[in-house]
């Protein structure tokens, strides 16, 4: 890689097992990856940690925690328990960043403000727990099309309004080009996040249309859509951010291809469009 900062998110090459990911990244000269909880749990937390240590692959983030917006007390307690487990898993994998998808509107509710306040309330309990274990919580704003069912936090401004209630070393944000490329306030909010030391993760994926049914799997390969990656990288690095740059693409067409071919293409597109 031209700059050594590329991290491959596990979902980008979902067809690979964890051992295949470790081996494939080693062969490609990539030493960073973002992981997801479900496949890590299936393989085993300690077993995954040993695999990564043996392969020299460092974990740039673990996804995901969150889903804090429930109203029912028992459901909220279960969510907090699950998030504490996610923090413990992140610590076991030696990553300092747990990505949060905050949750959508509860069934029958139309109260966006109340949902966002419940996120802040949950973070008030979770952030100190995570800090004790060396894990930062990174609020990821998702595109507004996900506000009803996945994430009532749709912009960096909204994410920062919550994150700034807590110390920067405890709670920050994810800058994900797929979710914020459309926002004319993104540049100002990236500067705001950087000034506060709150950019905890920087992720790339392209926006392509038409979106597939269900929209979740519509992320595009770098260079195939509307996002100006160099412009976003310039904005993020102007704040002093020099951490890993994670490519996270959910795309069934990529998952149907040979994993090594996809990895090589991602690396090539990263060099072409994001360096």
mmCIF file of C-alpha atoms in Angstrom:
data_model
loop_
_atom_site.group_PDB
_atom_site.id
_atom_site.type_symbol
_atom_site.label_atom_id
_atom_site.label_comp_id
_atom_site.label_asym_id
_atom_site.label_seq_id
_atom_site.Cartn_x
_atom_site.Cartn_y
_atom_site.Cartn_z
ATOM 1 C CA UNK A 1 0.000 0.000 0.000
ATOM 2 C CA UNK A 2 1.221 3.465 -0.733
ATOM 3 C CA UNK A 3 0.684 4.839 2.788
ATOM 4 C CA UNK A 4 0.314 1.844 5.121
ATOM 5 C CA UNK A 5 -2.930 3.155 6.641
ATOM 6 C CA UNK A 6 -5.458 0.966 4.836
ATOM 7 C CA UNK A 7 -7.616 -1.192 7.087
ATOM 8 C CA UNK A 8 -9.951 -3.810 5.627
ATOM 9 C CA UNK A 9 -13.272 -4.107 7.378
ATOM 10 C CA UNK A 10 -14.292 -7.730 7.728
ATOM 11 C CA UNK A 11 -17.674 -7.126 6.067
ATOM 12 C CA UNK A 12 -15.998 -5.954 2.867
ATOM 13 C CA UNK A 13 -14.849 -9.528 2.279
ATOM 14 C CA UNK A 14 -17.601 -11.287 4.195
ATOM 15 C CA UNK A 15 -17.086 -14.493 2.218
ATOM 16 C CA UNK A 16 -13.789 -15.056 4.025
ATOM 17 C CA UNK A 17 -13.494 -16.765 7.391
ATOM 18 C CA UNK A 18 -11.339 -15.105 10.024
ATOM 19 C CA UNK A 19 -8.341 -17.350 9.217
ATOM 20 C CA UNK A 20 -8.773 -16.556 5.530
ATOM 21 C CA UNK A 21 -8.916 -12.846 6.321
ATOM 22 C CA UNK A 22 -5.738 -13.035 8.383
ATOM 23 C CA UNK A 23 -3.923 -15.051 5.733
ATOM 24 C CA UNK A 24 -5.173 -12.944 2.838
ATOM 25 C CA UNK A 25 -4.232 -9.664 4.478
ATOM 26 C CA UNK A 26 -0.777 -11.007 5.325
ATOM 27 C CA UNK A 27 -0.212 -12.036 1.707
ATOM 28 C CA UNK A 28 -1.377 -8.613 0.517
ATOM 29 C CA UNK A 29 0.836 -6.742 2.973
ATOM 30 C CA UNK A 30 -2.116 -5.288 4.892
ATOM 31 C CA UNK A 31 -1.733 -5.301 8.676
ATOM 32 C CA UNK A 32 -5.033 -3.748 9.837
ATOM 33 C CA UNK A 33 -8.647 -4.907 9.900
ATOM 34 C CA UNK A 34 -11.982 -3.879 11.370
ATOM 35 C CA UNK A 35 -13.982 -6.755 12.855
ATOM 36 C CA UNK A 36 -17.622 -7.546 13.567
ATOM 37 C CA UNK A 37 -18.889 -9.185 16.715
ATOM 38 C CA UNK A 38 -20.965 -12.041 15.284
ATOM 39 C CA UNK A 39 -18.206 -13.782 13.287
ATOM 40 C CA UNK A 40 -15.714 -13.147 16.076
ATOM 41 C CA UNK A 41 -18.079 -14.694 18.623
ATOM 42 C CA UNK A 42 -18.643 -17.672 16.336
ATOM 43 C CA UNK A 43 -14.897 -18.241 15.990
ATOM 44 C CA UNK A 44 -14.242 -17.489 19.674
ATOM 45 C CA UNK A 45 -12.919 -14.298 21.247
ATOM 46 C CA UNK A 46 -9.698 -15.747 22.672
ATOM 47 C CA UNK A 47 -9.119 -17.845 19.569
ATOM 48 C CA UNK A 48 -9.545 -14.733 17.393
ATOM 49 C CA UNK A 49 -7.120 -12.760 19.558
ATOM 50 C CA UNK A 50 -4.486 -15.512 19.202
ATOM 51 C CA UNK A 51 -5.032 -15.720 15.444
ATOM 52 C CA UNK A 52 -4.574 -11.995 15.010
ATOM 53 C CA UNK A 53 -1.495 -11.881 17.220
ATOM 54 C CA UNK A 54 0.086 -14.745 15.296
ATOM 55 C CA UNK A 55 -0.690 -13.104 11.941
ATOM 56 C CA UNK A 56 0.388 -9.590 12.933
ATOM 57 C CA UNK A 57 -3.061 -8.191 12.093
ATOM 58 C CA UNK A 58 -4.166 -5.344 14.372
ATOM 59 C CA UNK A 59 -7.849 -4.540 14.953
ATOM 60 C CA UNK A 60 -8.761 -0.952 14.116
ATOM 61 C CA UNK A 61 -12.361 -1.191 15.332
ATOM 62 C CA UNK A 62 -15.009 -3.603 16.541
ATOM 63 C CA UNK A 63 -18.582 -3.259 15.333
ATOM 64 C CA UNK A 64 -20.995 -3.001 16.820
ATOM 65 C CA UNK A 65 -22.428 -1.768 20.053
ATOM 66 C CA UNK A 66 -25.384 0.540 20.418
ATOM 67 C CA UNK A 67 -29.164 0.133 19.993
ATOM 68 C CA UNK A 68 -29.845 2.282 23.027
ATOM 69 C CA UNK A 69 -33.243 3.732 22.137
ATOM 70 C CA UNK A 70 -35.663 1.242 23.707
ATOM 71 C CA UNK A 71 -38.207 2.644 26.164
ATOM 72 C CA UNK A 72 -38.930 -0.557 28.106
ATOM 73 C CA UNK A 73 -36.624 -0.723 31.177
ATOM 74 C CA UNK A 74 -35.901 -4.436 30.797
ATOM 75 C CA UNK A 75 -35.018 -4.002 27.147
ATOM 76 C CA UNK A 76 -32.754 -1.075 27.991
ATOM 77 C CA UNK A 77 -31.012 -3.136 30.677
ATOM 78 C CA UNK A 78 -30.406 -5.936 28.178
ATOM 79 C CA UNK A 79 -28.925 -3.467 25.704
ATOM 80 C CA UNK A 80 -26.531 -2.120 28.324
ATOM 81 C CA UNK A 81 -25.482 -5.641 29.266
ATOM 82 C CA UNK A 82 -24.807 -6.444 25.626
ATOM 83 C CA UNK A 83 -22.778 -3.263 25.227
ATOM 84 C CA UNK A 84 -20.673 -4.057 28.269
ATOM 85 C CA UNK A 85 -19.975 -7.429 26.650
ATOM 86 C CA UNK A 86 -19.019 -5.640 23.422
ATOM 87 C CA UNK A 87 -16.584 -3.432 25.346
ATOM 88 C CA UNK A 88 -15.032 -6.514 26.933
ATOM 89 C CA UNK A 89 -14.695 -8.130 23.497
ATOM 90 C CA UNK A 90 -13.014 -5.024 22.083
ATOM 91 C CA UNK A 91 -10.549 -5.004 24.961
ATOM 92 C CA UNK A 92 -9.812 -8.706 24.462
ATOM 93 C CA UNK A 93 -9.068 -8.013 20.799
ATOM 94 C CA UNK A 94 -6.749 -5.125 21.731
ATOM 95 C CA UNK A 95 -8.727 -2.518 19.850
ATOM 96 C CA UNK A 96 -9.468 0.846 21.442
ATOM 97 C CA UNK A 97 -12.565 1.598 19.340
ATOM 98 C CA UNK A 98 -16.087 0.190 19.635
ATOM 99 C CA UNK A 99 -18.361 1.495 16.871
ATOM 100 C CA UNK A 100 -21.912 2.318 17.967
ATOM 101 C CA UNK A 101 -25.020 2.100 15.792
ATOM 102 C CA UNK A 102 -27.293 3.940 18.165
ATOM 103 C CA UNK A 103 -30.711 2.480 17.341
ATOM 104 C CA UNK A 104 -33.888 3.547 15.568
ATOM 105 C CA UNK A 105 -37.293 4.618 16.801
ATOM 106 C CA UNK A 106 -39.029 2.141 19.103
ATOM 107 C CA UNK A 107 -42.206 0.599 17.700
ATOM 108 C CA UNK A 108 -45.030 3.130 17.698
ATOM 109 C CA UNK A 109 -42.810 6.081 18.623
ATOM 110 C CA UNK A 110 -42.231 9.237 16.598
ATOM 111 C CA UNK A 111 -40.118 10.976 19.240
ATOM 112 C CA UNK A 112 -36.670 11.489 17.689
ATOM 113 C CA UNK A 113 -35.525 13.841 20.445
ATOM 114 C CA UNK A 114 -36.482 11.378 23.166
ATOM 115 C CA UNK A 115 -34.682 8.568 21.378
ATOM 116 C CA UNK A 116 -31.503 10.644 21.154
ATOM 117 C CA UNK A 117 -31.726 11.524 24.843
ATOM 118 C CA UNK A 118 -31.956 7.823 25.721
ATOM 119 C CA UNK A 119 -28.729 7.292 23.750
ATOM 120 C CA UNK A 120 -27.028 9.927 25.886
ATOM 121 C CA UNK A 121 -28.429 8.356 29.052
ATOM 122 C CA UNK A 122 -27.051 4.951 28.056
ATOM 123 C CA UNK A 123 -23.646 6.424 27.258
ATOM 124 C CA UNK A 124 -23.599 7.992 30.695
ATOM 125 C CA UNK A 125 -23.559 4.465 32.118
ATOM 126 C CA UNK A 126 -21.410 2.809 29.468
ATOM 127 C CA UNK A 127 -18.651 5.366 28.842
ATOM 128 C CA UNK A 128 -16.954 5.043 32.259
ATOM 129 C CA UNK A 129 -17.087 1.240 31.993
ATOM 130 C CA UNK A 130 -15.426 1.389 28.577
ATOM 131 C CA UNK A 131 -12.825 3.915 29.711
ATOM 132 C CA UNK A 132 -11.738 1.622 32.536
ATOM 133 C CA UNK A 133 -10.985 -1.007 29.894
ATOM 134 C CA UNK A 134 -9.188 1.293 27.468
ATOM 135 C CA UNK A 135 -12.009 1.335 24.918
ATOM 136 C CA UNK A 136 -13.397 4.458 23.230
ATOM 137 C CA UNK A 137 -17.011 4.603 22.092
ATOM 138 C CA UNK A 138 -17.481 5.906 18.543
ATOM 139 C CA UNK A 139 -20.961 7.127 17.601
ATOM 140 C CA UNK A 140 -21.571 6.492 13.908
ATOM 141 C CA UNK A 141 -24.146 8.724 12.241
ATOM 142 C CA UNK A 142 -26.030 6.780 9.600
ATOM 143 C CA UNK A 143 -27.654 8.199 6.464
ATOM 144 C CA UNK A 144 -31.165 9.530 7.219
ATOM 145 C CA UNK A 145 -32.771 6.648 5.337
ATOM 146 C CA UNK A 146 -31.854 4.508 8.368
ATOM 147 C CA UNK A 147 -33.284 6.869 11.008
ATOM 148 C CA UNK A 148 -36.496 4.938 11.606
ATOM 149 C CA UNK A 149 -35.105 1.449 12.124
ATOM 150 C CA UNK A 150 -31.346 1.620 12.762
ATOM 151 C CA UNK A 151 -30.023 4.973 13.855
ATOM 152 C CA UNK A 152 -31.757 8.189 14.886
ATOM 153 C CA UNK A 153 -28.336 9.876 14.725
ATOM 154 C CA UNK A 154 -28.141 10.977 11.086
ATOM 155 C CA UNK A 155 -25.475 13.686 10.967
ATOM 156 C CA UNK A 156 -22.086 14.389 12.484
ATOM 157 C CA UNK A 157 -23.647 17.412 14.180
ATOM 158 C CA UNK A 158 -26.170 15.216 15.963
ATOM 159 C CA UNK A 159 -23.458 12.703 16.887
ATOM 160 C CA UNK A 160 -21.217 15.419 18.286
ATOM 161 C CA UNK A 161 -24.067 16.996 20.245
ATOM 162 C CA UNK A 162 -24.235 13.706 22.154
ATOM 163 C CA UNK A 163 -20.513 12.887 22.230
ATOM 164 C CA UNK A 164 -19.540 16.301 23.591
ATOM 165 C CA UNK A 165 -21.399 15.594 26.831
ATOM 166 C CA UNK A 166 -18.552 13.193 27.660
ATOM 167 C CA UNK A 167 -14.741 13.374 27.706
ATOM 168 C CA UNK A 168 -13.227 13.050 24.237
ATOM 169 C CA UNK A 169 -11.153 10.057 25.283
ATOM 170 C CA UNK A 170 -14.387 8.261 26.166
ATOM 171 C CA UNK A 171 -16.845 9.163 23.392
ATOM 172 C CA UNK A 172 -16.200 10.327 19.838
ATOM 173 C CA UNK A 173 -17.571 9.796 16.353
ATOM 174 C CA UNK A 174 -17.091 7.802 13.190
ATOM 175 C CA UNK A 175 -16.562 9.758 9.973
ATOM 176 C CA UNK A 176 -17.999 7.403 7.349
ATOM 177 C CA UNK A 177 -18.132 8.830 3.838
ATOM 178 C CA UNK A 178 -21.060 6.632 2.830
ATOM 179 C CA UNK A 179 -23.296 8.183 5.454
ATOM 180 C CA UNK A 180 -22.270 11.848 5.384
ATOM 181 C CA UNK A 181 -21.123 12.610 1.804
ATOM 182 C CA UNK A 182 -24.386 14.425 1.041
ATOM 183 C CA UNK A 183 -24.309 16.783 4.049
ATOM 184 C CA UNK A 184 -23.244 20.371 3.252
ATOM 185 C CA UNK A 185 -22.300 20.767 6.936
ATOM 186 C CA UNK A 186 -19.939 17.774 6.876
ATOM 187 C CA UNK A 187 -16.776 19.845 6.421
ATOM 188 C CA UNK A 188 -17.578 22.106 9.358
ATOM 189 C CA UNK A 189 -18.545 19.161 11.544
ATOM 190 C CA UNK A 190 -15.378 17.224 10.676
ATOM 191 C CA UNK A 191 -13.411 20.294 11.762
ATOM 192 C CA UNK A 192 -15.467 20.452 14.959
ATOM 193 C CA UNK A 193 -14.878 16.765 15.671
ATOM 194 C CA UNK A 194 -11.168 17.060 15.008
ATOM 195 C CA UNK A 195 -10.754 20.154 17.156
ATOM 196 C CA UNK A 196 -12.229 18.226 20.048
ATOM 197 C CA UNK A 197 -10.146 15.113 19.443
ATOM 198 C CA UNK A 198 -13.274 13.115 18.685
ATOM 199 C CA UNK A 199 -12.549 11.445 15.328
ATOM 200 C CA UNK A 200 -12.206 7.880 16.568
ATOM 201 C CA UNK A 201 -12.680 6.147 13.207
ATOM 202 C CA UNK A 202 -12.531 7.131 9.530
ATOM 203 C CA UNK A 203 -14.324 4.801 7.103
ATOM 204 C CA UNK A 204 -14.731 4.759 3.333
ATOM 205 C CA UNK A 205 -17.419 3.409 1.021
ATOM 206 C CA UNK A 206 -18.957 4.869 -2.111
ATOM 207 C CA UNK A 207 -22.564 5.906 -2.759
ATOM 208 C CA UNK A 208 -24.019 4.239 -5.831
ATOM 209 C CA UNK A 209 -27.527 4.231 -7.252
ATOM 210 C CA UNK A 210 -30.001 2.697 -7.734
ATOM 211 C CA UNK A 211 -30.014 1.328 -4.197
ATOM 212 C CA UNK A 212 -30.863 -2.361 -3.850
ATOM 213 C CA UNK A 213 -34.018 -3.600 -2.169
ATOM 214 C CA UNK A 214 -33.574 -3.182 1.554
ATOM 215 C CA UNK A 215 -30.868 -0.525 0.940
ATOM 216 C CA UNK A 216 -28.487 -1.904 3.600
ATOM 217 C CA UNK A 217 -26.272 -3.680 1.071
ATOM 218 C CA UNK A 218 -25.953 -0.726 -1.287
ATOM 219 C CA UNK A 219 -22.437 0.446 -0.465
ATOM 220 C CA UNK A 220 -20.220 0.795 -3.504
ATOM 221 C CA UNK A 221 -16.624 -0.015 -4.312
ATOM 222 C CA UNK A 222 -14.377 3.026 -4.070
ATOM 223 C CA UNK A 223 -14.548 5.033 -7.283
ATOM 224 C CA UNK A 224 -17.862 3.608 -8.489
ATOM 225 C CA UNK A 225 -20.105 6.353 -7.152
ATOM 226 C CA UNK A 226 -20.517 9.935 -5.989
ATOM 227 C CA UNK A 227 -18.061 10.345 -3.105
ATOM 228 C CA UNK A 228 -14.930 12.492 -3.364
ATOM 229 C CA UNK A 229 -12.648 10.483 -1.094
ATOM 230 C CA UNK A 230 -9.605 12.705 -1.450
ATOM 231 C CA UNK A 231 -11.645 15.721 -0.383
ATOM 232 C CA UNK A 232 -12.861 13.916 2.726
ATOM 233 C CA UNK A 233 -9.387 12.652 3.535
ATOM 234 C CA UNK A 234 -8.053 16.196 3.222
ATOM 235 C CA UNK A 235 -10.732 17.466 5.620
ATOM 236 C CA UNK A 236 -10.072 14.728 8.164
ATOM 237 C CA UNK A 237 -6.284 15.031 8.024
ATOM 238 C CA UNK A 238 -6.484 18.818 8.347
ATOM 239 C CA UNK A 239 -7.649 18.167 11.915
ATOM 240 C CA UNK A 240 -4.478 16.220 12.665
ATOM 241 C CA UNK A 241 -6.007 12.762 12.309
ATOM 242 C CA UNK A 242 -3.346 10.285 11.186
ATOM 243 C CA UNK A 243 -4.966 6.974 12.141
ATOM 244 C CA UNK A 244 -6.091 4.001 10.067
ATOM 245 C CA UNK A 245 -8.483 4.442 7.152
ATOM 246 C CA UNK A 246 -10.990 1.611 7.088
ATOM 247 C CA UNK A 247 -12.795 0.450 3.945
ATOM 248 C CA UNK A 248 -16.213 -0.935 4.918
ATOM 249 C CA UNK A 249 -18.414 -2.058 2.020
ATOM 250 C CA UNK A 250 -21.608 -4.127 2.286
ATOM 251 C CA UNK A 251 -22.189 -5.380 -1.226
ATOM 252 C CA UNK A 252 -23.482 -8.770 -2.362
ATOM 253 C CA UNK A 253 -21.716 -8.514 -5.728
ATOM 254 C CA UNK A 254 -18.360 -8.198 -3.941
ATOM 255 C CA UNK A 255 -19.247 -11.057 -1.598
ATOM 256 C CA UNK A 256 -19.942 -13.312 -4.594
ATOM 257 C CA UNK A 257 -16.411 -12.857 -5.959
ATOM 258 C CA UNK A 258 -13.075 -14.378 -5.038
ATOM 259 C CA UNK A 259 -11.908 -12.804 -1.802
ATOM 260 C CA UNK A 260 -8.299 -12.291 -2.852
ATOM 261 C CA UNK A 261 -9.490 -10.554 -6.025
ATOM 262 C CA UNK A 262 -11.744 -8.237 -4.007
ATOM 263 C CA UNK A 263 -8.951 -7.424 -1.571
ATOM 264 C CA UNK A 264 -6.564 -6.561 -4.390
ATOM 265 C CA UNK A 265 -9.205 -4.387 -6.026
ATOM 266 C CA UNK A 266 -9.971 -2.553 -2.763
ATOM 267 C CA UNK A 267 -6.271 -1.841 -2.248
ATOM 268 C CA UNK A 268 -5.910 -0.613 -5.814
ATOM 269 C CA UNK A 269 -9.005 1.603 -5.596
ATOM 270 C CA UNK A 270 -7.831 2.976 -2.248
ATOM 271 C CA UNK A 271 -4.525 4.005 -3.793
ATOM 272 C CA UNK A 272 -6.270 5.479 -6.831
ATOM 273 C CA UNK A 273 -9.074 7.383 -5.123
ATOM 274 C CA UNK A 274 -8.129 7.981 -1.489
ATOM 275 C CA UNK A 275 -4.385 8.622 -1.457
#
